[in-house]
PDB file of C-alpha atoms in Angstrom:
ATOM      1  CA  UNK A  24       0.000   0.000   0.000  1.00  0.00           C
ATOM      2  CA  UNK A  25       1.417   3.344  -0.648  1.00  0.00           C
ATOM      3  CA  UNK A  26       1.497   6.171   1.910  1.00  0.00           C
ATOM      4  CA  UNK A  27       2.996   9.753   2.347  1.00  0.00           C
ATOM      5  CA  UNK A  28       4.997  11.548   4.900  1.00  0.00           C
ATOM      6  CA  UNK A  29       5.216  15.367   5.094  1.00  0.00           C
ATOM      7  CA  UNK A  30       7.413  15.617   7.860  1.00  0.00           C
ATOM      8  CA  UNK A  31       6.682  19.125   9.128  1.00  0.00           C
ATOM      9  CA  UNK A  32       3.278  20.153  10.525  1.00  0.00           C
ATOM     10  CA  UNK A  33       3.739  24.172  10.694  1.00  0.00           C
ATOM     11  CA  UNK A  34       6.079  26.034   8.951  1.00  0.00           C
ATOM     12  CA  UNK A  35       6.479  29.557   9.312  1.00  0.00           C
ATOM     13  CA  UNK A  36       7.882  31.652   6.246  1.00  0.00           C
ATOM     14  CA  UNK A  37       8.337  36.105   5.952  1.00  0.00           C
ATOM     15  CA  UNK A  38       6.513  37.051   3.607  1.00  0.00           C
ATOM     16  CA  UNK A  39       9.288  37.687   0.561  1.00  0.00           C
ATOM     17  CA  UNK A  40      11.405  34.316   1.688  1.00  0.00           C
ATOM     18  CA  UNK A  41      11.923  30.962  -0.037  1.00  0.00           C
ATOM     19  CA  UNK A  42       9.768  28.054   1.173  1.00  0.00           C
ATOM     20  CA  UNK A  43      10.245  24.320   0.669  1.00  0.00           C
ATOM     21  CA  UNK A  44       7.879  21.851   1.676  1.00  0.00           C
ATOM     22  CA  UNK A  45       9.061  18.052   2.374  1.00  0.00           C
ATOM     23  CA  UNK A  46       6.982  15.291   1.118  1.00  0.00           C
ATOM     24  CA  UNK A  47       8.206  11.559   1.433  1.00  0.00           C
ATOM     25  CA  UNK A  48       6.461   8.648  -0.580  1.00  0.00           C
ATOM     26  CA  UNK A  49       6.230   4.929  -0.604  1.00  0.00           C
ATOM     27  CA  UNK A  50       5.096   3.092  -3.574  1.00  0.00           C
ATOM     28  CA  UNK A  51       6.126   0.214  -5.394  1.00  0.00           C
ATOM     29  CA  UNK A  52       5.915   1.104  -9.130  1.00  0.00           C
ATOM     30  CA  UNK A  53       5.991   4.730 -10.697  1.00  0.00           C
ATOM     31  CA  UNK A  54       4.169   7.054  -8.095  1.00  0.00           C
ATOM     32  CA  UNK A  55       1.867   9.481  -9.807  1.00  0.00           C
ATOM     33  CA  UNK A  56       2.412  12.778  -7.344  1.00  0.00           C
ATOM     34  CA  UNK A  57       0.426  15.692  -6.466  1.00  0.00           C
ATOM     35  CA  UNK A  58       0.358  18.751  -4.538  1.00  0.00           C
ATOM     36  CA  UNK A  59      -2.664  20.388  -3.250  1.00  0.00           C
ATOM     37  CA  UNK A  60      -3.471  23.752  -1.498  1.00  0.00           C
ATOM     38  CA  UNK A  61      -6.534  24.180   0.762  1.00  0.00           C
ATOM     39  CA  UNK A  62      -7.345  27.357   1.976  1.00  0.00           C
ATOM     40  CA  UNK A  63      -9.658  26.987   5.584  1.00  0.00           C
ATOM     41  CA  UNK A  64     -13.104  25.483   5.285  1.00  0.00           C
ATOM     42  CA  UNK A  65     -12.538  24.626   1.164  1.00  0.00           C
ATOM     43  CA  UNK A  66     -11.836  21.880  -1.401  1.00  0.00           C
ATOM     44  CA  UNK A  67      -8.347  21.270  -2.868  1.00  0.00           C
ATOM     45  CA  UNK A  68      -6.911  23.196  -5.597  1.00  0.00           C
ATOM     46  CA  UNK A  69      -4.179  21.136  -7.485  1.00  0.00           C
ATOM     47  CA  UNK A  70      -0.921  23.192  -7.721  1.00  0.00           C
ATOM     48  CA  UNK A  71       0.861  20.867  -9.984  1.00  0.00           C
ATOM     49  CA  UNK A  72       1.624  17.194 -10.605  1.00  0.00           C
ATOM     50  CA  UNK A  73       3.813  14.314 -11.794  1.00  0.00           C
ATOM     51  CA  UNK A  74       4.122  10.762 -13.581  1.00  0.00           C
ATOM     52  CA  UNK A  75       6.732  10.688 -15.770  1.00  0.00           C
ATOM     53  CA  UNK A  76       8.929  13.317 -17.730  1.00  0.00           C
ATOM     54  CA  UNK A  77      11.024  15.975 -16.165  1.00  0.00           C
ATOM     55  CA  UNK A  78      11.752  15.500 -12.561  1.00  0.00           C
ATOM     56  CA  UNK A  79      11.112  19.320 -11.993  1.00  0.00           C
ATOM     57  CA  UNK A  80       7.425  20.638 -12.438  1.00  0.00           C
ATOM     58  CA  UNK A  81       6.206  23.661 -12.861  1.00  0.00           C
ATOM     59  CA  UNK A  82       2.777  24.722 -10.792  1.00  0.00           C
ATOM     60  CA  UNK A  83       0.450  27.076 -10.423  1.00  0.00           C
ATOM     61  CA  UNK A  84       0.817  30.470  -8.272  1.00  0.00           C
ATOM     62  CA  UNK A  85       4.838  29.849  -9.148  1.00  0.00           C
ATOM     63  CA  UNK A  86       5.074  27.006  -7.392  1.00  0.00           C
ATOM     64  CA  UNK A  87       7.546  23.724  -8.681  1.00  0.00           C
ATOM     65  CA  UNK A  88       8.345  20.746  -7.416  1.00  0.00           C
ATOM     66  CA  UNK A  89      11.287  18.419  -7.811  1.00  0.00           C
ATOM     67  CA  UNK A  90      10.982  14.444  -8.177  1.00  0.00           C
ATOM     68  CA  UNK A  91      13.544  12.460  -6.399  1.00  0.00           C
ATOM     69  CA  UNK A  92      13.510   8.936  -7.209  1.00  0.00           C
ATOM     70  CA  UNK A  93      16.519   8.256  -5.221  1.00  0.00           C
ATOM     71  CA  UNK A  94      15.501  10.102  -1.693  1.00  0.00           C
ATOM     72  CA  UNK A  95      11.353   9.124  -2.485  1.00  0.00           C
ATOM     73  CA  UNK A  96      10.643  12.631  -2.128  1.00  0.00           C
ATOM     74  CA  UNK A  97       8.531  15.134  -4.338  1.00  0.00           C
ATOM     75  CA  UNK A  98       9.612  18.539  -2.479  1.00  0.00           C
ATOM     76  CA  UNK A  99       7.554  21.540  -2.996  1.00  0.00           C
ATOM     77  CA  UNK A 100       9.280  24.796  -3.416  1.00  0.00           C
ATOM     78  CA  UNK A 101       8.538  28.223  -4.358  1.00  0.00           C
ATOM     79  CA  UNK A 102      11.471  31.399  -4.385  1.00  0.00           C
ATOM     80  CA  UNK A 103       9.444  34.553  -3.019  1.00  0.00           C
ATOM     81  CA  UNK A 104       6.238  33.133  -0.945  1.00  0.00           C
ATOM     82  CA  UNK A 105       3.225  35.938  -0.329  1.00  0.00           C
ATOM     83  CA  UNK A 106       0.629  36.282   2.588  1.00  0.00           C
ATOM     84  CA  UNK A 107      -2.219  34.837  -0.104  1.00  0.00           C
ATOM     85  CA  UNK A 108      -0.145  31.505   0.027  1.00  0.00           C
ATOM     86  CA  UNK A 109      -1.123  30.941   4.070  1.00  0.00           C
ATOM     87  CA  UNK A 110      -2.592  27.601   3.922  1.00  0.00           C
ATOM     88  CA  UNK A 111      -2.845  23.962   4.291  1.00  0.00           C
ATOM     89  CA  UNK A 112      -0.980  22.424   1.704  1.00  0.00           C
ATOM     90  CA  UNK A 113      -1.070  18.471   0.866  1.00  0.00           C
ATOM     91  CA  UNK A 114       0.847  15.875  -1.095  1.00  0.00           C
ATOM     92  CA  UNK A 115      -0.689  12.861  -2.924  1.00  0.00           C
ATOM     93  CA  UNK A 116      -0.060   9.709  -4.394  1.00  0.00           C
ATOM     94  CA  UNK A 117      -2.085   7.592  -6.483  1.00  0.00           C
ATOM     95  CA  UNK A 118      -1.561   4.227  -8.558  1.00  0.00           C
ATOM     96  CA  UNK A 119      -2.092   5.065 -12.355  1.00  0.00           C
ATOM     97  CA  UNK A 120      -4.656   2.562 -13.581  1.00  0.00           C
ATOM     98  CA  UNK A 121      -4.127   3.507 -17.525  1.00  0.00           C
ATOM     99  CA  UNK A 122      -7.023   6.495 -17.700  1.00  0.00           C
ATOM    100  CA  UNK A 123      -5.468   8.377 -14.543  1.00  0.00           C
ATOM    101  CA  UNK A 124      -4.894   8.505 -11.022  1.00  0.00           C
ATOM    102  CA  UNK A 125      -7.202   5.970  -8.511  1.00  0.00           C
ATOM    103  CA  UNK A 126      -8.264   7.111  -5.515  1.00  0.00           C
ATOM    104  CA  UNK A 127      -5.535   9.611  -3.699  1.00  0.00           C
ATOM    105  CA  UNK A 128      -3.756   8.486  -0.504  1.00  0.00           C
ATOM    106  CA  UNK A 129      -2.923  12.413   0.842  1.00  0.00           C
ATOM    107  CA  UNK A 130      -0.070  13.466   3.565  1.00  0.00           C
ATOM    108  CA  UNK A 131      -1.476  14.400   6.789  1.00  0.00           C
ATOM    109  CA  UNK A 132      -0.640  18.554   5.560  1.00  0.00           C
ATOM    110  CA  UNK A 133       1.526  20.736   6.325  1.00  0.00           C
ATOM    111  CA  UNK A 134       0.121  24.615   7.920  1.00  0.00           C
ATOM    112  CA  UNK A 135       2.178  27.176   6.124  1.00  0.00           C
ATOM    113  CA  UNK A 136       2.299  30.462   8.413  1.00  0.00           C
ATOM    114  CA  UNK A 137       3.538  33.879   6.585  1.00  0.00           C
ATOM    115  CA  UNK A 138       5.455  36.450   8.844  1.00  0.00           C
ATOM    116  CA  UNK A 139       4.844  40.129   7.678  1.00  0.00           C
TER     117      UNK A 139
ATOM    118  CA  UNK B  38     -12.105  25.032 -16.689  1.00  0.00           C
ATOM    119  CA  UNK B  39     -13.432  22.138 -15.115  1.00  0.00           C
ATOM    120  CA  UNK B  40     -16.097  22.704 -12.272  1.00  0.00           C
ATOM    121  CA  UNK B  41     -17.336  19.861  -9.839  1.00  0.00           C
ATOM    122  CA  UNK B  42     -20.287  20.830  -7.365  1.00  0.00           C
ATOM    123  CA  UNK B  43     -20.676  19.800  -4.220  1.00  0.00           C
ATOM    124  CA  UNK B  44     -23.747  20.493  -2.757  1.00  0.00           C
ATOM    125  CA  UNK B  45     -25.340  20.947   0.206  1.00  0.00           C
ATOM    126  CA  UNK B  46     -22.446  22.671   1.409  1.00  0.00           C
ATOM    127  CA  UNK B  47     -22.785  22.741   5.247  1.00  0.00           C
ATOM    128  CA  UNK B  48     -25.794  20.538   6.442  1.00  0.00           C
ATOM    129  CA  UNK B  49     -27.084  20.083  10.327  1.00  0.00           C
ATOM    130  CA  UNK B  50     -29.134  17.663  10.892  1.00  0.00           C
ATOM    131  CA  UNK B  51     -30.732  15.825  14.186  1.00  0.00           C
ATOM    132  CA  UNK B  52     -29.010  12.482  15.147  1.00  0.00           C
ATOM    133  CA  UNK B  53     -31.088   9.022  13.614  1.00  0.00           C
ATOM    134  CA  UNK B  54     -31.452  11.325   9.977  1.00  0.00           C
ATOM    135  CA  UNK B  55     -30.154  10.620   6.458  1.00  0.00           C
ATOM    136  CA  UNK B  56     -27.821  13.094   4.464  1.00  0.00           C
ATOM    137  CA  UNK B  57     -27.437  12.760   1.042  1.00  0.00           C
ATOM    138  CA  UNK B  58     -24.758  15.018  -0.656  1.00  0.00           C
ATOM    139  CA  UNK B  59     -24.321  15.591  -4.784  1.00  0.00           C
ATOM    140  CA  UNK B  60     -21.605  15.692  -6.338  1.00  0.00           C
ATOM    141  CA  UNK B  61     -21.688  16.943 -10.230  1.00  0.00           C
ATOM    142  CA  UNK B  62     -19.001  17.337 -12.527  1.00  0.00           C
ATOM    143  CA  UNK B  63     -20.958  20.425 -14.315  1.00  0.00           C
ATOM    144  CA  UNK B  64     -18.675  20.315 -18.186  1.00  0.00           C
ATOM    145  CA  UNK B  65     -17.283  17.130 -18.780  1.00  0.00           C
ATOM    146  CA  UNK B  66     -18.146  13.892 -18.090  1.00  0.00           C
ATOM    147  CA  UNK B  67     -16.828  11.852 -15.575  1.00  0.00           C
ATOM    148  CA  UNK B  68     -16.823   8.141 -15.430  1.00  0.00           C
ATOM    149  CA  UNK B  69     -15.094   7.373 -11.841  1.00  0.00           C
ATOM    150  CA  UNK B  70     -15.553  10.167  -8.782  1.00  0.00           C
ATOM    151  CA  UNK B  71     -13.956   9.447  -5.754  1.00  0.00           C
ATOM    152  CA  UNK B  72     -15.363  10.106  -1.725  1.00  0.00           C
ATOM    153  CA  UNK B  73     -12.932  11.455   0.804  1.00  0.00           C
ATOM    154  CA  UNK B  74     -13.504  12.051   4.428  1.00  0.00           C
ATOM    155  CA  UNK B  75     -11.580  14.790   6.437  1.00  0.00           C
ATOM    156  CA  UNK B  76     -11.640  15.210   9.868  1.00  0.00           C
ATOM    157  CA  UNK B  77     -10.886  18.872  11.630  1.00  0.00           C
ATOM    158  CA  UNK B  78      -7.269  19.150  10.814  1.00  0.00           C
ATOM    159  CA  UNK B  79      -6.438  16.244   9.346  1.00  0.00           C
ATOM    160  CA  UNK B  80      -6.041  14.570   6.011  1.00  0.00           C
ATOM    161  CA  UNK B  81      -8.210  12.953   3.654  1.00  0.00           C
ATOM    162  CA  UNK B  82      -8.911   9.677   3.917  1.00  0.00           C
ATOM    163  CA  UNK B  83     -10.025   8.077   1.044  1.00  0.00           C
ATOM    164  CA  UNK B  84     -13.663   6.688   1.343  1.00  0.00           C
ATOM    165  CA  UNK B  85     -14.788   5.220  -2.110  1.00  0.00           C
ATOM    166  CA  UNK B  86     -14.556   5.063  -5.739  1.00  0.00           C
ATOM    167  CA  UNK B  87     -17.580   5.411  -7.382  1.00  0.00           C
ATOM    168  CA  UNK B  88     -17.764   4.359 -10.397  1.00  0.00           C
ATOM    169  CA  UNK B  89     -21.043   5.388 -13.412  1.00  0.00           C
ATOM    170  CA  UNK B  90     -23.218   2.121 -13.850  1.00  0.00           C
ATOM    171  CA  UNK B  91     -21.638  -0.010 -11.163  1.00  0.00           C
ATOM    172  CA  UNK B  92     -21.289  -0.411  -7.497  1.00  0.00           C
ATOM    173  CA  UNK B  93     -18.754   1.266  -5.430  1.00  0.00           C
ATOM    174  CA  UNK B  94     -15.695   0.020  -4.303  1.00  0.00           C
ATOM    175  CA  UNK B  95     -15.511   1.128  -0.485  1.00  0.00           C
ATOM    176  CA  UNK B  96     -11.551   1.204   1.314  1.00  0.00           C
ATOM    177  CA  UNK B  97     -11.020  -1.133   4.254  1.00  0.00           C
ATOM    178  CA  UNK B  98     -12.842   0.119   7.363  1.00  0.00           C
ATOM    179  CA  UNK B  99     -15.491   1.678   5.583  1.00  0.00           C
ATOM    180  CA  UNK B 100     -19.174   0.553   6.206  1.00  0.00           C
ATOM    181  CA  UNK B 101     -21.244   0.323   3.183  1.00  0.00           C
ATOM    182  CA  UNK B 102     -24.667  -0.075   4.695  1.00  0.00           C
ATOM    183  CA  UNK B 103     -23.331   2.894   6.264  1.00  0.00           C
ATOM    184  CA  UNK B 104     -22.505   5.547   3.480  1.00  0.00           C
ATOM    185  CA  UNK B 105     -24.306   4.660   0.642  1.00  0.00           C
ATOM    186  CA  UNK B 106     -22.716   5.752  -3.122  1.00  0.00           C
ATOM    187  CA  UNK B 107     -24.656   5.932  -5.832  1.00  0.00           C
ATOM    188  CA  UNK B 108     -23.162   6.905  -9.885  1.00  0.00           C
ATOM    189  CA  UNK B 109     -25.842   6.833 -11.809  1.00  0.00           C
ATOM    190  CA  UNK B 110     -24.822   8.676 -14.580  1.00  0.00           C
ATOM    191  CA  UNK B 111     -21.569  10.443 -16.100  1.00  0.00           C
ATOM    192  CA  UNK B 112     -22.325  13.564 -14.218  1.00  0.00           C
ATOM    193  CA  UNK B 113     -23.907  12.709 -10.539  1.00  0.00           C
ATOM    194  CA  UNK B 114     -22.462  10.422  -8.184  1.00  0.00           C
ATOM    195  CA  UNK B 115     -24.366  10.858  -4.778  1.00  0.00           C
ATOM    196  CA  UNK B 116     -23.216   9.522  -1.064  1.00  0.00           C
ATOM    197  CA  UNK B 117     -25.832   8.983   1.401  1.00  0.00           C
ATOM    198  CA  UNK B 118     -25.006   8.695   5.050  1.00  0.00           C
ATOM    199  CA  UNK B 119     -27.961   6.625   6.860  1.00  0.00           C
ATOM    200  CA  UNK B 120     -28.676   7.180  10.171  1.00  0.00           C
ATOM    201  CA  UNK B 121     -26.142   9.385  11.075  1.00  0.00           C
ATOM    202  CA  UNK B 122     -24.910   9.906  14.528  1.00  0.00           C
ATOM    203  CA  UNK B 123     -22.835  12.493  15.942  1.00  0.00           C
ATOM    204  CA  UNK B 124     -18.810  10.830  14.932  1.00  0.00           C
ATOM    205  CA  UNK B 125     -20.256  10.729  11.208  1.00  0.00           C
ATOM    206  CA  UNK B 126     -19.978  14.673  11.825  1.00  0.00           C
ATOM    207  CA  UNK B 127     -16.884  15.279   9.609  1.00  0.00           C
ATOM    208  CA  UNK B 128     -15.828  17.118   5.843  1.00  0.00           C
ATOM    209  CA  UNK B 129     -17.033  15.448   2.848  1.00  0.00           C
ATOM    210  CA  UNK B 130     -15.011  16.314  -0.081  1.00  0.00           C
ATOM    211  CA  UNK B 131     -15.634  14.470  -3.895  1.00  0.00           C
ATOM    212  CA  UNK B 132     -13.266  14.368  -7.046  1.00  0.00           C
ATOM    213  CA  UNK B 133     -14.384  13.788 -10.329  1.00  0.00           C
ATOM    214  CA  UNK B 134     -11.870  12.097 -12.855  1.00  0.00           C
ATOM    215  CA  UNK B 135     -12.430  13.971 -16.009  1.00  0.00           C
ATOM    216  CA  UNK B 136     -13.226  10.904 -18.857  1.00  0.00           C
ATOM    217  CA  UNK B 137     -12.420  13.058 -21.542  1.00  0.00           C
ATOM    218  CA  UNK B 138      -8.901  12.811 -22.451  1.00  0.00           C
ATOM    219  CA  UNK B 139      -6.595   9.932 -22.652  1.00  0.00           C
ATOM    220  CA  UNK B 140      -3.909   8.076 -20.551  1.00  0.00           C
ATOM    221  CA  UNK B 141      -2.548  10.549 -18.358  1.00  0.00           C
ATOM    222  CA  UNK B 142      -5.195  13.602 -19.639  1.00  0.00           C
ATOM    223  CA  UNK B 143      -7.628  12.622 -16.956  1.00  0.00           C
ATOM    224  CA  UNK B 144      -6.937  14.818 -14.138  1.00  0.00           C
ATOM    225  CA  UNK B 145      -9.285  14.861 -10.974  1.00  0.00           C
ATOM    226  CA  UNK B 146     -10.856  17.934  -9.917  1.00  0.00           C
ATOM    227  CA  UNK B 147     -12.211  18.345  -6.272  1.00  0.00           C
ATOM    228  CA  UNK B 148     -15.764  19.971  -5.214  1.00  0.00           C
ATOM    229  CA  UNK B 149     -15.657  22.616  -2.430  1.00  0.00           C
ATOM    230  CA  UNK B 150     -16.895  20.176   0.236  1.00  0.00           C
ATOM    231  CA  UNK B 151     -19.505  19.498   2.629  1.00  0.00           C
ATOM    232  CA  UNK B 152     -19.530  20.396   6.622  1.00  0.00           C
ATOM    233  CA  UNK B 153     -22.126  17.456   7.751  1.00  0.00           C
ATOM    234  CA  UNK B 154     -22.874  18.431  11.566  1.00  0.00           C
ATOM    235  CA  UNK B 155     -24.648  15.247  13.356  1.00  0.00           C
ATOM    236  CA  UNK B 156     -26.552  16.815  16.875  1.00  0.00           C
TER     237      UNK B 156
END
């Protein structure tokens, strides 16, 4: 069964920094990879995603994320972070059944906190 | 782009009642939806897949009998929750797998939710 670790529970970021968010998977074939934003009391917006391709992605909102093979990790990461980006912010992983992702097995979240 | 509604959107309801909540992908059609649970800050758990024209397929440790899913066409896939009871009180969030691409082109898109308050 796959599962997903994002390690951190809070993080808190100044407005203007660089943030990175960790996000560990286990699968046993090709993981198809997601990151999600939830903003308090709302559904999931998908920030960007991954199967196959170039290890780095390109988002939404200028958000990327890099696939790690080696290390199982799909790190999210954006340069200059903004109050608007306070959140909740999830990673996926799904098993690829030929027409797209199953069902989503999520991270528990990670609460990103922005310092004026 | 592509729009899934979830509706009601909060519901309160007396303990022993039934809740049904709708989930409609509202431009393209979609032949598998999914049912996630969240509790207050938590994750989603994965409930269901629903699948158009046949019966769910419900994740370990979910009762059937219990939250009923229903897909009866390429646009509406319903969950019921009979007899609810205060610890069904929780966030009810759908996907709907968009059918109309190919291979990888069939990206999920999640409705807003539902706050389900059992008293």
């Amino acid at each position: 069964a796959q599962s997903v670790t994002q390690p951190d529970i809070h993080i808190t970021v100044s407005e203007g920094a660089s943030l990175e968010l960790r996000c560990n998977y286990s699968y046993g074939a090709t993981p198809y990879l997601f990151w999600y934003v939830q903003s308090p009391g709302q559904g999931l917006q998908l920030l960007l995603k991954y199967f196959s391709g170039d290890t780095l992605v390109q988002g939404i909102k200028g958000f990327e994320a890099e696939f790690k093979r080696s290390q199982s990790s799909f790190n999210l990461r954006k340069p200059s972070v903004h109050w608007s980006d306070a959140a909740e912010y999830f990673c996926a992983v799904a098993p690829y059944s030929g027409g797209g992702a199953d069902g989503l097995t999520f991270g528990k979240g990670t609460h990103l906190i922005i310092q004026p | 782009g592509a729009v899934v509604s979830q509706h009601p959107s909060r519901v309160i309801c007396k303990s022993g009642t039934s809740v049904k909540i709708e989930c409609r992908s509202l431009d393209f059609q979609a032949t598998t939806m999914f049912w996630y649970r969240q509790f207050p800050k938590q994750s989603l758990m994965l409930m269901a897949t629903s699948n158009e024209g046949s019966k769910a397929t419900y994740e370990q440790g979910v009762e059937k009998d219990k939250f009923l899913i229903n897909h009866a066409s390429l646009t509406l896939s319903t969950l019921t929750v009979t007899s609810a009871h205060p610890e069904d009180s929780s966030f009810y969030i759908c996907s709907a797998r968009d059918a109309t691409g190919a291979g990888l082109n069939q990206p999920q898109h999640f409705g807003d939710g539902t706050r389900l308050s059992i008293l």
